mmCIF file with all atom_site columns, C-alpha atoms in Angstrom:
data_model
loop_
_atom_site.group_PDB
_atom_site.id
_atom_site.type_symbol
_atom_site.label_atom_id
_atom_site.label_alt_id
_atom_site.label_comp_id
_atom_site.label_asym_id
_atom_site.label_entity_id
_atom_site.label_seq_id
_atom_site.pdbx_PDB_ins_code
_atom_site.Cartn_x
_atom_site.Cartn_y
_atom_site.Cartn_z
_atom_site.occupancy
_atom_site.B_iso_or_equiv
_atom_site.pdbx_formal_charge
_atom_site.auth_seq_id
_atom_site.auth_comp_id
_atom_site.auth_asym_id
_atom_site.auth_atom_id
_atom_site.pdbx_PDB_model_num
ATOM 1   C CA . MET D 1 1   ? 0.000   0.000  0.000   1.00 0.00 ? 1   MET D CA 1
ATOM 2   C CA . GLU D 1 2   ? 2.763   2.465  0.891   1.00 0.00 ? 2   GLU D CA 1
ATOM 3   C CA . LYS D 1 3   ? 4.493   1.878  -2.437  1.00 0.00 ? 3   LYS D CA 1
ATOM 4   C CA . GLN D 1 4   ? 1.295   2.710  -4.309  1.00 0.00 ? 4   GLN D CA 1
ATOM 5   C CA . LEU D 1 5   ? 0.668   5.740  -2.097  1.00 0.00 ? 5   LEU D CA 1
ATOM 6   C CA . LYS D 1 6   ? 4.188   6.993  -2.918  1.00 0.00 ? 6   LYS D CA 1
ATOM 7   C CA . ALA D 1 7   ? 3.509   6.603  -6.648  1.00 0.00 ? 7   ALA D CA 1
ATOM 8   C CA . LEU D 1 8   ? 0.184   8.442  -6.409  1.00 0.00 ? 8   LEU D CA 1
ATOM 9   C CA . THR D 1 9   ? 1.781   11.225 -4.350  1.00 0.00 ? 9   THR D CA 1
ATOM 10  C CA . GLU D 1 10  ? 4.458   11.677 -7.022  1.00 0.00 ? 10  GLU D CA 1
ATOM 11  C CA . LYS D 1 11  ? 1.788   11.742 -9.730  1.00 0.00 ? 11  LYS D CA 1
ATOM 12  C CA . LEU D 1 12  ? -0.081  14.483 -7.847  1.00 0.00 ? 12  LEU D CA 1
ATOM 13  C CA . LEU D 1 13  ? 3.147   16.469 -7.403  1.00 0.00 ? 13  LEU D CA 1
ATOM 14  C CA . ASP D 1 14  ? 3.572   16.259 -11.173 1.00 0.00 ? 14  ASP D CA 1
ATOM 15  C CA . TYR D 1 15  ? -0.015  17.443 -11.780 1.00 0.00 ? 15  TYR D CA 1
ATOM 16  C CA . ASN D 1 16  ? 0.593   20.256 -9.312  1.00 0.00 ? 16  ASN D CA 1
ATOM 17  C CA . LYS D 1 17  ? 3.564   21.483 -11.397 1.00 0.00 ? 17  LYS D CA 1
ATOM 18  C CA . GLN D 1 18  ? 1.469   21.217 -14.554 1.00 0.00 ? 18  GLN D CA 1
ATOM 19  C CA . LEU D 1 19  ? -1.171  23.462 -12.981 1.00 0.00 ? 19  LEU D CA 1
ATOM 20  C CA . LEU D 1 20  ? 1.299   26.337 -12.689 1.00 0.00 ? 20  LEU D CA 1
ATOM 21  C CA . TYR D 1 21  ? 2.261   25.933 -16.348 1.00 0.00 ? 21  TYR D CA 1
ATOM 22  C CA . ILE D 1 22  ? -1.383  25.716 -17.455 1.00 0.00 ? 22  ILE D CA 1
ATOM 23  C CA . SER D 1 23  ? -2.158  28.870 -15.477 1.00 0.00 ? 23  SER D CA 1
ATOM 24  C CA . GLN D 1 24  ? 0.758   30.743 -17.081 1.00 0.00 ? 24  GLN D CA 1
ATOM 25  C CA . GLN D 1 25  ? -0.399  29.696 -20.544 1.00 0.00 ? 25  GLN D CA 1
ATOM 26  C CA . ALA D 1 26  ? -3.967  30.798 -19.775 1.00 0.00 ? 26  ALA D CA 1
ATOM 27  C CA . GLN D 1 27  ? -2.684  34.219 -18.692 1.00 0.00 ? 27  GLN D CA 1
ATOM 28  C CA . LYS D 1 28  ? -0.694  34.582 -21.937 1.00 0.00 ? 28  LYS D CA 1
ATOM 29  C CA . ARG D 1 29  ? -3.599  33.456 -24.130 1.00 0.00 ? 29  ARG D CA 1
ATOM 30  C CA . GLN D 1 30  ? -6.236  35.557 -22.357 1.00 0.00 ? 30  GLN D CA 1
ATOM 31  C CA . LYS D 1 31  ? -8.974  33.486 -23.944 1.00 0.00 ? 31  LYS D CA 1
ATOM 32  C CA . GLU D 1 32  ? -11.595 31.251 -22.337 1.00 0.00 ? 32  GLU D CA 1
ATOM 33  C CA . PRO D 1 33  ? -10.773 27.544 -22.813 1.00 0.00 ? 33  PRO D CA 1
ATOM 34  C CA . ASP D 1 34  ? -13.068 24.988 -24.400 1.00 0.00 ? 34  ASP D CA 1
ATOM 35  C CA . PHE D 1 35  ? -14.414 23.328 -21.251 1.00 0.00 ? 35  PHE D CA 1
ATOM 36  C CA . PHE D 1 36  ? -15.210 19.927 -22.772 1.00 0.00 ? 36  PHE D CA 1
ATOM 37  C CA . ALA D 1 37  ? -12.094 19.706 -24.958 1.00 0.00 ? 37  ALA D CA 1
ATOM 38  C CA . GLU D 1 38  ? -9.453  21.066 -22.563 1.00 0.00 ? 38  GLU D CA 1
ATOM 39  C CA . VAL D 1 39  ? -10.611 21.495 -18.978 1.00 0.00 ? 39  VAL D CA 1
ATOM 40  C CA . LYS D 1 40  ? -12.844 18.495 -18.304 1.00 0.00 ? 40  LYS D CA 1
ATOM 41  C CA . PRO D 1 41  ? -10.471 15.748 -19.568 1.00 0.00 ? 41  PRO D CA 1
ATOM 42  C CA . PHE D 1 42  ? -7.611  17.099 -17.437 1.00 0.00 ? 42  PHE D CA 1
ATOM 43  C CA . ALA D 1 43  ? -9.807  17.689 -14.377 1.00 0.00 ? 43  ALA D CA 1
ATOM 44  C CA . ASP D 1 44  ? -11.282 14.167 -14.658 1.00 0.00 ? 44  ASP D CA 1
ATOM 45  C CA . GLN D 1 45  ? -7.804  12.670 -14.910 1.00 0.00 ? 45  GLN D CA 1
ATOM 46  C CA . VAL D 1 46  ? -6.691  14.564 -11.792 1.00 0.00 ? 46  VAL D CA 1
ATOM 47  C CA . LYS D 1 47  ? -9.881  13.635 -9.929  1.00 0.00 ? 47  LYS D CA 1
ATOM 48  C CA . ARG D 1 48  ? -9.344  9.899  -10.540 1.00 0.00 ? 48  ARG D CA 1
ATOM 49  C CA . VAL D 1 49  ? -5.850  10.072 -9.063  1.00 0.00 ? 49  VAL D CA 1
ATOM 50  C CA . VAL D 1 50  ? -6.980  12.325 -6.185  1.00 0.00 ? 50  VAL D CA 1
ATOM 51  C CA . ASP D 1 51  ? -9.829  9.976  -5.240  1.00 0.00 ? 51  ASP D CA 1
ATOM 52  C CA . GLU D 1 52  ? -7.507  6.975  -5.115  1.00 0.00 ? 52  GLU D CA 1
ATOM 53  C CA . TRP D 1 53  ? -4.786  8.951  -3.304  1.00 0.00 ? 53  TRP D CA 1
ATOM 54  C CA . LYS D 1 54  ? -7.216  10.356 -0.733  1.00 0.00 ? 54  LYS D CA 1
ATOM 55  C CA . GLN D 1 55  ? -8.639  6.958  0.088   1.00 0.00 ? 55  GLN D CA 1
ATOM 56  C CA . MET D 1 56  ? -5.182  5.410  0.559   1.00 0.00 ? 56  MET D CA 1
ATOM 57  C CA . ALA D 1 57  ? -3.696  8.393  2.365   1.00 0.00 ? 57  ALA D CA 1
ATOM 58  C CA . LEU D 1 58  ? -6.575  8.533  4.858   1.00 0.00 ? 58  LEU D CA 1
ATOM 59  C CA . LEU D 1 59  ? -6.168  4.830  5.649   1.00 0.00 ? 59  LEU D CA 1
ATOM 60  C CA . TRP D 1 60  ? -2.415  5.313  6.002   1.00 0.00 ? 60  TRP D CA 1
ATOM 61  C CA . VAL D 1 61  ? -2.881  8.294  8.357   1.00 0.00 ? 61  VAL D CA 1
ATOM 62  C CA . LYS D 1 62  ? -5.251  6.268  10.549  1.00 0.00 ? 62  LYS D CA 1
ATOM 63  C CA . LYS D 1 63  ? -2.932  3.254  10.673  1.00 0.00 ? 63  LYS D CA 1
ATOM 64  C CA . ALA D 1 64  ? 0.569   4.739  10.702  1.00 0.00 ? 64  ALA D CA 1
ATOM 65  C CA . ARG D 1 65  ? -0.197  7.986  12.551  1.00 0.00 ? 65  ARG D CA 1
ATOM 66  C CA . PRO D 1 66  ? 2.595   9.949  10.816  1.00 0.00 ? 66  PRO D CA 1
ATOM 67  C CA . ARG D 1 67  ? 3.921   13.018 12.614  1.00 0.00 ? 67  ARG D CA 1
ATOM 68  C CA . HIS D 1 68  ? 2.214   16.303 11.709  1.00 0.00 ? 68  HIS D CA 1
ATOM 69  C CA . ILE D 1 69  ? -0.129  14.819 9.101   1.00 0.00 ? 69  ILE D CA 1
ATOM 70  C CA . TYR D 1 70  ? -3.834  14.833 9.789   1.00 0.00 ? 70  TYR D CA 1
ATOM 71  C CA . GLU D 1 71  ? -6.899  13.643 7.907   1.00 0.00 ? 71  GLU D CA 1
ATOM 72  C CA . ILE D 1 72  ? -8.101  17.208 7.348   1.00 0.00 ? 72  ILE D CA 1
ATOM 73  C CA . GLN D 1 73  ? -4.842  18.019 5.514   1.00 0.00 ? 73  GLN D CA 1
ATOM 74  C CA . ILE D 1 74  ? -5.358  15.081 3.165   1.00 0.00 ? 74  ILE D CA 1
ATOM 75  C CA . GLU D 1 75  ? -8.959  16.147 2.492   1.00 0.00 ? 75  GLU D CA 1
ATOM 76  C CA . THR D 1 76  ? -7.977  19.774 1.927   1.00 0.00 ? 76  THR D CA 1
ATOM 77  C CA . ALA D 1 77  ? -5.065  18.978 -0.397  1.00 0.00 ? 77  ALA D CA 1
ATOM 78  C CA . GLY D 1 78  ? -7.314  16.728 -2.468  1.00 0.00 ? 78  GLY D CA 1
ATOM 79  C CA . ASP D 1 79  ? -10.073 19.334 -2.672  1.00 0.00 ? 79  ASP D CA 1
ATOM 80  C CA . ASN D 1 80  ? -7.612  22.089 -3.545  1.00 0.00 ? 80  ASN D CA 1
ATOM 81  C CA . ILE D 1 81  ? -5.959  20.217 -6.391  1.00 0.00 ? 81  ILE D CA 1
ATOM 82  C CA . GLU D 1 82  ? -9.380  19.380 -7.831  1.00 0.00 ? 82  GLU D CA 1
ATOM 83  C CA . LYS D 1 83  ? -10.391 23.076 -7.742  1.00 0.00 ? 83  LYS D CA 1
ATOM 84  C CA . ALA D 1 84  ? -7.063  24.224 -9.167  1.00 0.00 ? 84  ALA D CA 1
ATOM 85  C CA . ALA D 1 85  ? -7.292  21.638 -11.980 1.00 0.00 ? 85  ALA D CA 1
ATOM 86  C CA . VAL D 1 86  ? -10.287 23.557 -13.301 1.00 0.00 ? 86  VAL D CA 1
ATOM 87  C CA . GLU D 1 87  ? -9.424  27.129 -12.312 1.00 0.00 ? 87  GLU D CA 1
ATOM 88  C CA . ALA D 1 88  ? -5.899  27.064 -13.785 1.00 0.00 ? 88  ALA D CA 1
ATOM 89  C CA . PHE D 1 89  ? -7.335  27.061 -17.319 1.00 0.00 ? 89  PHE D CA 1
ATOM 90  C CA . TYR D 1 90  ? -9.170  30.361 -16.886 1.00 0.00 ? 90  TYR D CA 1
ATOM 91  C CA . PRO D 1 91  ? -7.376  33.691 -17.386 1.00 0.00 ? 91  PRO D CA 1
ATOM 92  C CA . SER D 1 92  ? -9.927  35.397 -15.114 1.00 0.00 ? 92  SER D CA 1
ATOM 93  C CA . VAL D 1 93  ? -8.533  33.469 -12.114 1.00 0.00 ? 93  VAL D CA 1
ATOM 94  C CA . PRO D 1 94  ? -5.633  35.445 -10.629 1.00 0.00 ? 94  PRO D CA 1
ATOM 95  C CA . PRO D 1 95  ? -2.280  33.629 -11.011 1.00 0.00 ? 95  PRO D CA 1
ATOM 96  C CA . ARG D 1 96  ? -1.623  34.374 -7.347  1.00 0.00 ? 96  ARG D CA 1
ATOM 97  C CA . ARG D 1 97  ? -4.611  32.204 -6.358  1.00 0.00 ? 97  ARG D CA 1
ATOM 98  C CA . ILE D 1 98  ? -3.280  29.261 -8.377  1.00 0.00 ? 98  ILE D CA 1
ATOM 99  C CA . LYS D 1 99  ? 0.213   29.735 -6.896  1.00 0.00 ? 99  LYS D CA 1
ATOM 100 C CA . GLN D 1 100 ? -1.213  29.732 -3.369  1.00 0.00 ? 100 GLN D CA 1
ATOM 101 C CA . PHE D 1 101 ? -3.222  26.588 -4.084  1.00 0.00 ? 101 PHE D CA 1
ATOM 102 C CA . CYS D 1 102 ? -0.139  24.913 -5.554  1.00 0.00 ? 102 CYS D CA 1
ATOM 103 C CA . ARG D 1 103 ? 2.080   25.868 -2.607  1.00 0.00 ? 103 ARG D CA 1
ATOM 104 C CA . SER D 1 104 ? -0.435  24.508 -0.139  1.00 0.00 ? 104 SER D CA 1
ATOM 105 C CA . ILE D 1 105 ? -0.897  21.280 -2.128  1.00 0.00 ? 105 ILE D CA 1
ATOM 106 C CA . GLU D 1 106 ? 2.856   20.844 -2.567  1.00 0.00 ? 106 GLU D CA 1
ATOM 107 C CA . TYR D 1 107 ? 3.492   21.299 1.159   1.00 0.00 ? 107 TYR D CA 1
ATOM 108 C CA . THR D 1 108 ? 1.087   18.491 2.079   1.00 0.00 ? 108 THR D CA 1
ATOM 109 C CA . LEU D 1 109 ? 2.250   16.169 -0.708  1.00 0.00 ? 109 LEU D CA 1
ATOM 110 C CA . LEU D 1 110 ? 5.926   16.638 0.159   1.00 0.00 ? 110 LEU D CA 1
ATOM 111 C CA . LEU D 1 111 ? 5.170   16.029 3.836   1.00 0.00 ? 111 LEU D CA 1
ATOM 112 C CA . VAL D 1 112 ? 3.344   12.782 2.964   1.00 0.00 ? 112 VAL D CA 1
ATOM 113 C CA . GLN D 1 113 ? 6.257   11.763 0.727   1.00 0.00 ? 113 GLN D CA 1
ATOM 114 C CA . GLU D 1 114 ? 8.765   12.530 3.488   1.00 0.00 ? 114 GLU D CA 1
ATOM 115 C CA . ARG D 1 115 ? 6.847   10.520 6.119   1.00 0.00 ? 115 ARG D CA 1
ATOM 116 C CA . LEU D 1 116 ? 6.443   7.583  3.729   1.00 0.00 ? 116 LEU D CA 1
ATOM 117 C CA . GLU D 1 117 ? 10.197  7.479  3.205   1.00 0.00 ? 117 GLU D CA 1
ATOM 118 C CA . GLU D 1 118 ? 10.809  7.559  6.969   1.00 0.00 ? 118 GLU D CA 1
ATOM 119 C CA . SER D 1 119 ? 8.712   4.438  7.529   1.00 0.00 ? 119 SER D CA 1
#
């Protein structure tokens, strides 16, 4: 289980980096994206990984009781990456908001990754 959780955490870290790039491109383009062609496929992809990650991470937190990681952090990181996966495509969303989401998500994901490596 921990091996799979590590892999999912890395995948989410990768998506998190992509969100910053997507947001930058949206700001340059200054044009609304095609929701069904661009936004939805990416957001669905992220959601599938988030759902699996959340389920595993919550079980892991309950069992392993890692230092400074709580269920609410897992829930929040998952919710935030799902929101950012949609909002990053829109130029009307301030880049600062996406950066703040990404920093928060990255903090939790790196902490999970660190604790997994300790065990």
